Tab-separated table of C-alpha atoms in Angstrom:
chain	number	residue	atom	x	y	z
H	568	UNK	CA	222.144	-125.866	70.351
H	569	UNK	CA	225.282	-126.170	72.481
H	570	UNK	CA	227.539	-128.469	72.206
H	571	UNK	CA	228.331	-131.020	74.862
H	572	UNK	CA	232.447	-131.401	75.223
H	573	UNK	CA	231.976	-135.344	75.229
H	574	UNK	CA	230.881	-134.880	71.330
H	575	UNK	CA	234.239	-133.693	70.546
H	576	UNK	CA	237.064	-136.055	72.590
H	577	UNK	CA	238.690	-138.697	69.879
H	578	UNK	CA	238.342	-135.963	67.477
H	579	UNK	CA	241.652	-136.201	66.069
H	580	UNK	CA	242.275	-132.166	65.540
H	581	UNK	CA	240.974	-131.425	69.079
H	582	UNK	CA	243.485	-134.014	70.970
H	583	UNK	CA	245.866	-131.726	71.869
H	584	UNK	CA	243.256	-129.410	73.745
H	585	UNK	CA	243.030	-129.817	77.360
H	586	UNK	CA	240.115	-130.203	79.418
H	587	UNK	CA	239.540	-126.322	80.335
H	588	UNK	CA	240.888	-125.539	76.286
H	589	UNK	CA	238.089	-128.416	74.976
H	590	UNK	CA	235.252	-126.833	77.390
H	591	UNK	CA	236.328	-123.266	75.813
H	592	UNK	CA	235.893	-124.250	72.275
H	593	UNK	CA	232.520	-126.514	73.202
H	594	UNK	CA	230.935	-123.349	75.141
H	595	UNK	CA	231.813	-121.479	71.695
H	596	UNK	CA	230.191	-124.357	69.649
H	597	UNK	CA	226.921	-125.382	68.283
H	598	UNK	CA	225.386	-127.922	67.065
H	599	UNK	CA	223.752	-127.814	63.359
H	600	UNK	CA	221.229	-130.157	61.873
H	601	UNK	CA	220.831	-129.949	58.042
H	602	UNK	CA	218.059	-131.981	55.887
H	603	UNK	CA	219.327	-133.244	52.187
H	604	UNK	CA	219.485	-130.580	49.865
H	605	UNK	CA	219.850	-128.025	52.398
H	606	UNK	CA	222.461	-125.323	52.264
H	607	UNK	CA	225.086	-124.735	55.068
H	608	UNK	CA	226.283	-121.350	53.242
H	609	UNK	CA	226.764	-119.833	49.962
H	610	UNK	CA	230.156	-119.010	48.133
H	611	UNK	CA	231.400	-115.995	49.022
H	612	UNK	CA	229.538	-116.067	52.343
H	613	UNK	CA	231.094	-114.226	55.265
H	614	UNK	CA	233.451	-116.988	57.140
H	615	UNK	CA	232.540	-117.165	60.231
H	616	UNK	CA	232.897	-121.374	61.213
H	617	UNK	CA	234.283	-124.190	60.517
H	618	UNK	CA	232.522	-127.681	60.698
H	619	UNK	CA	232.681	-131.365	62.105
H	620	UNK	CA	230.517	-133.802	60.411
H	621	UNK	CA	228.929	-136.180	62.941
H	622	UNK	CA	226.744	-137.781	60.548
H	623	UNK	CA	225.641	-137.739	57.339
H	624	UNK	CA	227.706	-135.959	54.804
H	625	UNK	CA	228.198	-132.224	53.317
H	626	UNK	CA	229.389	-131.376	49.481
H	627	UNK	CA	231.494	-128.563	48.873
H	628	UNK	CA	231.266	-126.593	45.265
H	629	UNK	CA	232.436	-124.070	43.095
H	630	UNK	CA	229.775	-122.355	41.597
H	631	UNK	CA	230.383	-120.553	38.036
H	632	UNK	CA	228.619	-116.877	37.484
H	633	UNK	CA	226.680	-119.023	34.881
H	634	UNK	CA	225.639	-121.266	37.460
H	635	UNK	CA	227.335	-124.509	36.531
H	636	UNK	CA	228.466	-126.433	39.507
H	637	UNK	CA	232.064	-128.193	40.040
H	638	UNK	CA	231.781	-130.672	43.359
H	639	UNK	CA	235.384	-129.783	45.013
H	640	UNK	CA	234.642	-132.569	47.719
H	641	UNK	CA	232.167	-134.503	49.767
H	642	UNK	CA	233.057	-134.125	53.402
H	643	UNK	CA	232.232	-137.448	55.206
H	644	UNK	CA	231.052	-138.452	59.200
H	645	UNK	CA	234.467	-138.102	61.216
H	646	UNK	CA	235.510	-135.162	58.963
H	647	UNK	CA	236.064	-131.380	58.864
H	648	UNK	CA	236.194	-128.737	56.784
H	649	UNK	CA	236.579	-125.120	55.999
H	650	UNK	CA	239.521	-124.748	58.571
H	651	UNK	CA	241.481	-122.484	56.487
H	652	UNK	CA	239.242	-120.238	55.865
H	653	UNK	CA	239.958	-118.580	59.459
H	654	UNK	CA	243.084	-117.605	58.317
H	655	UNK	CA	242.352	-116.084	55.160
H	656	UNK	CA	242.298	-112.432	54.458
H	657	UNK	CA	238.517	-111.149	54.193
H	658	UNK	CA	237.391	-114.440	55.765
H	659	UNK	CA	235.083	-115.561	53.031
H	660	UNK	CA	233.598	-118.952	51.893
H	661	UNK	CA	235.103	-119.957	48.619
H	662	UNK	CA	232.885	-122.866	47.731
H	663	UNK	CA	229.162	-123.515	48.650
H	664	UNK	CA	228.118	-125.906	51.422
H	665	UNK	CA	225.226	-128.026	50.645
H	666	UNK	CA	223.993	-131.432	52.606
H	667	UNK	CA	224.053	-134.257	50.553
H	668	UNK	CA	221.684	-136.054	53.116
H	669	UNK	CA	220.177	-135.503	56.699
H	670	UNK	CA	222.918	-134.134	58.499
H	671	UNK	CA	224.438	-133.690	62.114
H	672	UNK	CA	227.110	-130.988	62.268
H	673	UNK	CA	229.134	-129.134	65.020
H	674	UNK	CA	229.970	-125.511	63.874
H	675	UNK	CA	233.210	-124.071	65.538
H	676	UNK	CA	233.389	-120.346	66.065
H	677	UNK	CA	236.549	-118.915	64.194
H	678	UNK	CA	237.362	-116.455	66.277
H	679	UNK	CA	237.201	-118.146	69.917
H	680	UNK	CA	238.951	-121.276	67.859
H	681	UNK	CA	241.801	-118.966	66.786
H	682	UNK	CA	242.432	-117.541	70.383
H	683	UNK	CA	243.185	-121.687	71.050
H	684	UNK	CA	245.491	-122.059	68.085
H	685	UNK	CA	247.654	-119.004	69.457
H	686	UNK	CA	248.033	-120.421	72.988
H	687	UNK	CA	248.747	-123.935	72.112
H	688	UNK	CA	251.646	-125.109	69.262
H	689	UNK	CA	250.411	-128.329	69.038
H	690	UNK	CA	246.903	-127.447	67.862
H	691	UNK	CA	248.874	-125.291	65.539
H	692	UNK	CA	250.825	-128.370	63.963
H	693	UNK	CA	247.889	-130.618	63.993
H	694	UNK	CA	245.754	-128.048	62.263
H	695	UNK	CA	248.888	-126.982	59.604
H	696	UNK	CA	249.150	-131.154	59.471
H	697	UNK	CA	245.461	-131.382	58.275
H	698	UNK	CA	245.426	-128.394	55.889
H	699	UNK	CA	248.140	-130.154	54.378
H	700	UNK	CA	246.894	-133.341	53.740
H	701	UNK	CA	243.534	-131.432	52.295
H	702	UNK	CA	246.056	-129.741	50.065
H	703	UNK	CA	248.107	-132.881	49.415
H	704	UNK	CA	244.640	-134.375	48.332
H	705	UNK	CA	243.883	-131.694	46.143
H	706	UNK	CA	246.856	-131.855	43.609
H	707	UNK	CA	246.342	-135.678	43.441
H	708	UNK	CA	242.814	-134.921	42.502
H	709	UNK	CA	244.743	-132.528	39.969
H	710	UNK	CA	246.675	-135.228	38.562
H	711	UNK	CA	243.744	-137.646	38.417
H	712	UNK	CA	241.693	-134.962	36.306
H	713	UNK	CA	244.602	-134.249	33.607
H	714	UNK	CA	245.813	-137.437	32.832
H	715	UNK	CA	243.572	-140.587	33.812
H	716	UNK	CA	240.830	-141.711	32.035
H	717	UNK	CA	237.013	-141.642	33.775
H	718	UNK	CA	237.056	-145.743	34.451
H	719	UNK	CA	240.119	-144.731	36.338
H	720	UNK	CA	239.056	-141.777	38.217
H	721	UNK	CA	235.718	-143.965	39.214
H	722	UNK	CA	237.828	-147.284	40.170
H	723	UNK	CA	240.399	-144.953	42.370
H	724	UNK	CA	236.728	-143.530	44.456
H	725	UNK	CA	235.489	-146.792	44.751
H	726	UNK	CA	238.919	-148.696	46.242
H	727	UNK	CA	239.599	-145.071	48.111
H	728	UNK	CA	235.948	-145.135	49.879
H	729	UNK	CA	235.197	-149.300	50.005
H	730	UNK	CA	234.738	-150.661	53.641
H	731	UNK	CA	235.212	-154.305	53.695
H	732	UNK	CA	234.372	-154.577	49.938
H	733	UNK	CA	231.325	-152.144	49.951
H	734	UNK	CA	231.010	-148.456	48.781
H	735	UNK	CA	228.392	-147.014	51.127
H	736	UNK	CA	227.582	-144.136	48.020
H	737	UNK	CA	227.425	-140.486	50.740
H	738	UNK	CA	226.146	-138.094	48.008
H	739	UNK	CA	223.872	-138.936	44.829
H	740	UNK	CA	225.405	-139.952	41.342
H	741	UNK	CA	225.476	-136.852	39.592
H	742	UNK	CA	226.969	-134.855	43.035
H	743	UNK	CA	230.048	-137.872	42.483
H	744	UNK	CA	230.094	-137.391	39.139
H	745	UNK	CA	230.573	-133.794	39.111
H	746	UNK	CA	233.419	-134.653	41.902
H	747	UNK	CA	235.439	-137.217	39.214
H	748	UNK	CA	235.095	-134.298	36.574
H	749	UNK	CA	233.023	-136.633	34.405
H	750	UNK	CA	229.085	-136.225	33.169
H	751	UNK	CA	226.165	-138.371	34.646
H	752	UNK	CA	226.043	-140.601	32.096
H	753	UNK	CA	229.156	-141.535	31.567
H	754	UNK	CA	229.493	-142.256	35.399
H	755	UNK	CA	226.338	-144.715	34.613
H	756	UNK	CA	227.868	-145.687	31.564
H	757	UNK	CA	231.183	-147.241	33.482
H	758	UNK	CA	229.489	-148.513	36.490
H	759	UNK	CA	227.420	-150.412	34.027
H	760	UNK	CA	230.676	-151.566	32.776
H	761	UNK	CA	232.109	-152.819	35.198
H	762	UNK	CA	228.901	-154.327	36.381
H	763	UNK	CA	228.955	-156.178	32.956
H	764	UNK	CA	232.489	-157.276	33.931
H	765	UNK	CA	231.753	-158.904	36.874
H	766	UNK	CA	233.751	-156.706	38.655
H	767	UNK	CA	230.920	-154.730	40.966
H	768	UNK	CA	227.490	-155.201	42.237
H	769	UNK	CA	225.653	-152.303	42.187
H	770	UNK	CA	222.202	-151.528	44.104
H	771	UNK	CA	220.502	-147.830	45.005
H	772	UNK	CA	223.540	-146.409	47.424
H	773	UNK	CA	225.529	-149.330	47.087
H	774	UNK	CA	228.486	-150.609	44.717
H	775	UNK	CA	230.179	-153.794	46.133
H	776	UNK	CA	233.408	-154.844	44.939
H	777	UNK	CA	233.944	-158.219	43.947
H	778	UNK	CA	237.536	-158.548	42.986
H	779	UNK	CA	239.580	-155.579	44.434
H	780	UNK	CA	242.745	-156.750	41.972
H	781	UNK	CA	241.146	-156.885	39.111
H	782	UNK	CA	239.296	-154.143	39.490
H	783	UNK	CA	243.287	-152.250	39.892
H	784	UNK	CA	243.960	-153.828	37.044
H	785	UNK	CA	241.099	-152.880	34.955
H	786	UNK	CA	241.735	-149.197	35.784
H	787	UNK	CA	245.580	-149.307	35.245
H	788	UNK	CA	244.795	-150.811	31.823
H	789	UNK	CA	241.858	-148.285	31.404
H	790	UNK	CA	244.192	-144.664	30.714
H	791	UNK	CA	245.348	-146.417	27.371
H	792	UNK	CA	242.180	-146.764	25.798
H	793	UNK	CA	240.281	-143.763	27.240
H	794	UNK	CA	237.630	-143.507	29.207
């Protein structure tokens, strides 16, 4: 389906497109409409787009030969991802793309998106701008893996993703617990926790926060007697 250019203005990589540069990428564009469960690509996949999320929101994972899966991220509305693949030599997928729920997507050709970036230097800072702040994001994800306890890992997702005190959960339990580098249960296990606290309210796809301080504290506190 094509893409209308209205879809993509406030899009914060596409702002320094023109009109005639935003019409050339839409006409190259399509739209994409994923149920949950449903697989964008596989790893290793010829590269051939990258992706906007309108709504809904994607997972992206590194699958082993034996089949065990490692959740790298879970791409939200508002967000892209896979932009760096373009530029990669042999253009291939390294994770898996799978919806997490019914999902709207715009899918950006590489090749006619490329053509933009070498006419335009601002596209090309914005885009080198976003890669780094994916990569920036990465080696903090690094750091929370080696040395911070699972209660801290799962308090630093909830403050990171809370809107006005309430985690809207965009992917099911085990797909976040596989992204905090932790097992099911023990992501049950310190929800409960904290529940028991009096620090959250959970429900279904829900976790509200009821004391944002506290619940800092309780994580700072939380690497010294692991998890």
């Amino acid at each position: 389906m094509a893409v209308d250019p209205g879809l993509l203005r406030g899009q914060p990589l596409l702002e320094p497109l023109d009109e005639d540069q935003l019409r050339r990428v839409a006409t190259a564009a399509r739209r994409r409409h994923l149920e949950s469960g449903e697989r964008l690509f596989e790893q290793g996949a010829p590269a051939e787009a990258f992706y906007l999320v309108r709504e809904g929101a994607v997972k992206l994972a590194r699958l082993s030969e034996a089949g065990d899966e490692k959740v790298v991220e879970v791409i939200r509305a508002g967000q892209t991802f896979a932009e760096a693949v373009m530029f990669m030599e042999g253009e291939r997928y390294p994770v898996a793309a799978e919806a997490t729920a019914p999902t709207e997507l715009v899918a950006f050709d590489n090749a006619a998106f490329r053509r933009e970036v070498a006419a335009s230097p601002e596209l090309a800072l914005r885009l080198l701008a976003a890669l780094s702040r994916r990569l920036h994001g990465l080696v903090a994800e690094i750091d929370e893996l080696s040395f911070h306890s699972a209660t801290h890992r799962l308090v630093g997702y909830l403050l990171a993703e809370a809107r006005e005190g309430r985690v809207r959960l965009a992917a099911p339990k085990q797909v976040i617990a596989s992204r905090l580098g932790v097992t099911p249960e023990t992501l049950s296990r310190t929800l409960a926790r904290l529940r028991e606290e009096g620090l959250v309210r959970v429900a279904a796809d829900t976790v509200d926060i009821i004391d944002a301080d506290a619940l800092a504290a309780r994580a700072a506190g939380s690497d010294s007697r692991r998890p």
